[in-house]
Amino acid sequence: VAMNSKKQKILNLVSENPFLSLEEIAKFVGCSSNYVRTILSQEGLTLTELRKEFAKKATGQGVKLNLEKYKKD
């Protein structure tokens, strides 16, 4: 997978902030929410499970995200 592919952008984004909705992820990446859902499904990932894991790791660590790099010009 190319580093700048939409698939990789989706995976990077959900790994950094799984609390975004499918629609928000799609908007940042420039694709449909159905495509986001398909990619997550192909990878065996669910936002629910990623959110649980992220919350466990983030507790007490003061996690802050910079989403500017995902916004389209």
GROMACS .gro file of C-alpha atoms in nm:
model
   73
    1VAL     CA    1   0.000   0.000   0.000
    2ALA     CA    2   0.139   0.338  -0.098
    3MET     CA    3   0.200   0.567   0.199
    4ASN     CA    4  -0.027   0.838   0.062
    5SER     CA    5  -0.310   0.611  -0.048
    6LYS     CA    6  -0.661   0.679   0.078
    7LYS     CA    7  -0.656   0.343   0.251
    8GLN     CA    8  -0.339   0.431   0.442
    9LYS     CA    9  -0.478   0.774   0.531
   10ILE     CA   10  -0.792   0.609   0.669
   11LEU     CA   11  -0.589   0.363   0.876
   12ASN     CA   12  -0.359   0.638   1.006
   13LEU     CA   13  -0.652   0.858   1.097
   14VAL     CA   14  -0.848   0.592   1.284
   15SER     CA   15  -0.535   0.484   1.470
   16GLU     CA   16  -0.489   0.842   1.591
   17ASN     CA   17  -0.855   0.920   1.656
   18PRO     CA   18  -1.105   0.635   1.638
   19PHE     CA   19  -1.373   0.862   1.788
   20LEU     CA   20  -1.430   1.029   1.452
   21SER     CA   21  -1.741   0.912   1.269
   22LEU     CA   22  -1.723   0.732   0.936
   23GLU     CA   23  -1.851   1.052   0.775
   24GLU     CA   24  -1.580   1.265   0.939
   25ILE     CA   25  -1.307   1.022   0.835
   26ALA     CA   26  -1.442   1.020   0.479
   27LYS     CA   27  -1.444   1.401   0.467
   28PHE     CA   28  -1.082   1.426   0.588
   29VAL     CA   29  -0.961   1.162   0.342
   30GLY     CA   30  -1.179   1.267   0.046
   31CYS     CA   31  -1.384   0.953  -0.005
   32SER     CA   32  -1.726   0.810   0.082
   33SER     CA   33  -1.821   0.680   0.426
   34ASN     CA   34  -1.899   0.346   0.256
   35TYR     CA   35  -1.537   0.328   0.140
   36VAL     CA   36  -1.417   0.393   0.496
   37ARG     CA   37  -1.646   0.117   0.624
   38THR     CA   38  -1.518  -0.122   0.353
   39ILE     CA   39  -1.153  -0.054   0.436
   40LEU     CA   40  -1.208  -0.108   0.808
   41SER     CA   41  -1.400  -0.427   0.737
   42GLN     CA   42  -1.128  -0.559   0.504
   43GLU     CA   43  -0.873  -0.497   0.778
   44GLY     CA   44  -1.091  -0.668   1.040
   45LEU     CA   45  -1.128  -0.346   1.236
   46THR     CA   46  -1.428  -0.187   1.405
   47LEU     CA   47  -1.444   0.166   1.541
   48THR     CA   48  -1.606   0.033   1.859
   49GLU     CA   49  -1.308  -0.191   1.940
   50LEU     CA   50  -1.056   0.076   1.838
   51ARG     CA   51  -1.231   0.330   2.060
   52LYS     CA   52  -1.216   0.097   2.360
   53GLU     CA   53  -0.846   0.030   2.308
   54PHE     CA   54  -0.766   0.396   2.245
   55ALA     CA   55  -0.951   0.505   2.559
   56LYS     CA   56  -0.756   0.253   2.768
   57LYS     CA   57  -0.425   0.382   2.636
   58ALA     CA   58  -0.517   0.751   2.645
   59THR     CA   59  -0.645   0.755   3.002
   60GLY     CA   60  -0.423   0.986   3.202
   61GLN     CA   61  -0.188   1.063   2.915
   62GLY     CA   62  -0.335   1.394   2.798
   63VAL     CA   63  -0.369   1.287   2.437
   64LYS     CA   64  -0.424   1.575   2.195
   65LEU     CA   65  -0.461   1.540   1.821
   66ASN     CA   66  -0.370   1.778   1.542
   67LEU     CA   67  -0.619   1.713   1.262
   68GLU     CA   68  -0.500   2.004   1.046
   69LYS     CA   69  -0.282   1.769   0.845
   70TYR     CA   70  -0.593   1.576   0.740
   71LYS     CA   71  -0.798   1.874   0.624
   72LYS     CA   72  -0.818   1.925   0.252
   73ASP     CA   73  -0.708   2.261   0.111
   0.00000   0.00000   0.00000
